[in-house]
């Protein structure tokens, strides 16, 4: 197999792996993702009372009112965008790592962080509209402890009619802050943890070790990036209480 054919094969393999992992992952954890958006965008009611006491209190109330359908409200949007998002993120990171590597020397921490930053930046073209539509779709009624089952696509079309396609990129700067920061931590940390399990005999890493490395790296990165994620969600929120309330990321950070 020629070098070019081998590269094309690896690219197809990366796309298939990223797409499969993205769809399987989001299918399993989407309810948690929805609860995250609810807790971040609806922290209090009009009477200044906490909308939800805890994460699973939020899930229990949604399930009690709307059943399983409520926990997967907006799932089709996420499923539609998740394939290109994960593909862009993983392929760009691998591509930049290959370009930054010199001879047979391993990549430095700085180079891996730079590759991660590039991947986080490129995925914005998909991530911003995807999360904006999901957040706008999570609306409250009454006391704020309920959600309205609506179509995220309808919200997207309304956004386009009102503000053209640029309306789908509200909160792009805040999303960039979060995604770049997350990726600069995740990819170097995952590479470090994953290499710790590499066998000296076969030069391969067991699947279970790669899985645990991804879980640990993702948990640490998500925890550290949570403040930036909250700011991003508040800015993108369609709740009238937050409409035009923040003048950018720094202003939002003061009042969160």
Coordinates of N, CA and C in Angstrom, one line a residue, residues 17 33 36 47 66 69 76 81-82 98 110 116 206 217 239:
X17 N -14.1 5.7 13.5 CA -14.0 5.5 15.0 C -14.6 6.7 15.7
X33 N -26.2 15.1 30.0 CA -25.9 16.3 29.3 C -27.0 17.3 29.4
X36 N -27.2 18.8 32.8 CA -26.1 19.8 32.9 C -26.6 21.2 32.4
X47 N -38.6 33.6 41.8 CA -38.6 33.9 43.2 C -37.3 33.7 43.9
X66 N -42.3 14.0 32.0 CA -42.3 13.7 30.6 C -41.8 12.3 30.2
X69 N -38.8 10.4 27.1 CA -38.8 11.4 26.0 C -38.2 12.7 26.5
X76 N -32.0 14.6 18.8 CA -31.7 14.5 17.4 C -30.7 15.6 16.9
X81 N -25.1 16.5 14.9 CA -23.9 17.3 14.9 C -22.7 16.5 15.5
X82 N -23.0 15.5 16.3 CA -21.9 14.9 17.1 C -20.8 14.2 16.2
X98 N 1.1 15.0 14.1 CA 2.0 14.5 13.1 C 2.8 15.5 12.5
X110 N 4.2 20.9 25.4 CA 3.8 22.2 24.7 C 3.2 21.8 23.3
X116 N -3.9 20.2 20.7 CA -5.2 20.2 21.3 C -5.9 21.6 21.2
X206 N -3.3 -2.0 26.1 CA -4.5 -2.8 26.2 C -5.7 -1.9 26.1
X217 N -8.8 11.3 31.9 CA -8.4 12.5 31.3 C -9.7 13.4 31.1
X239 N -33.3 32.0 28.1 CA -34.1 32.4 29.2 C -34.2 34.0 29.2

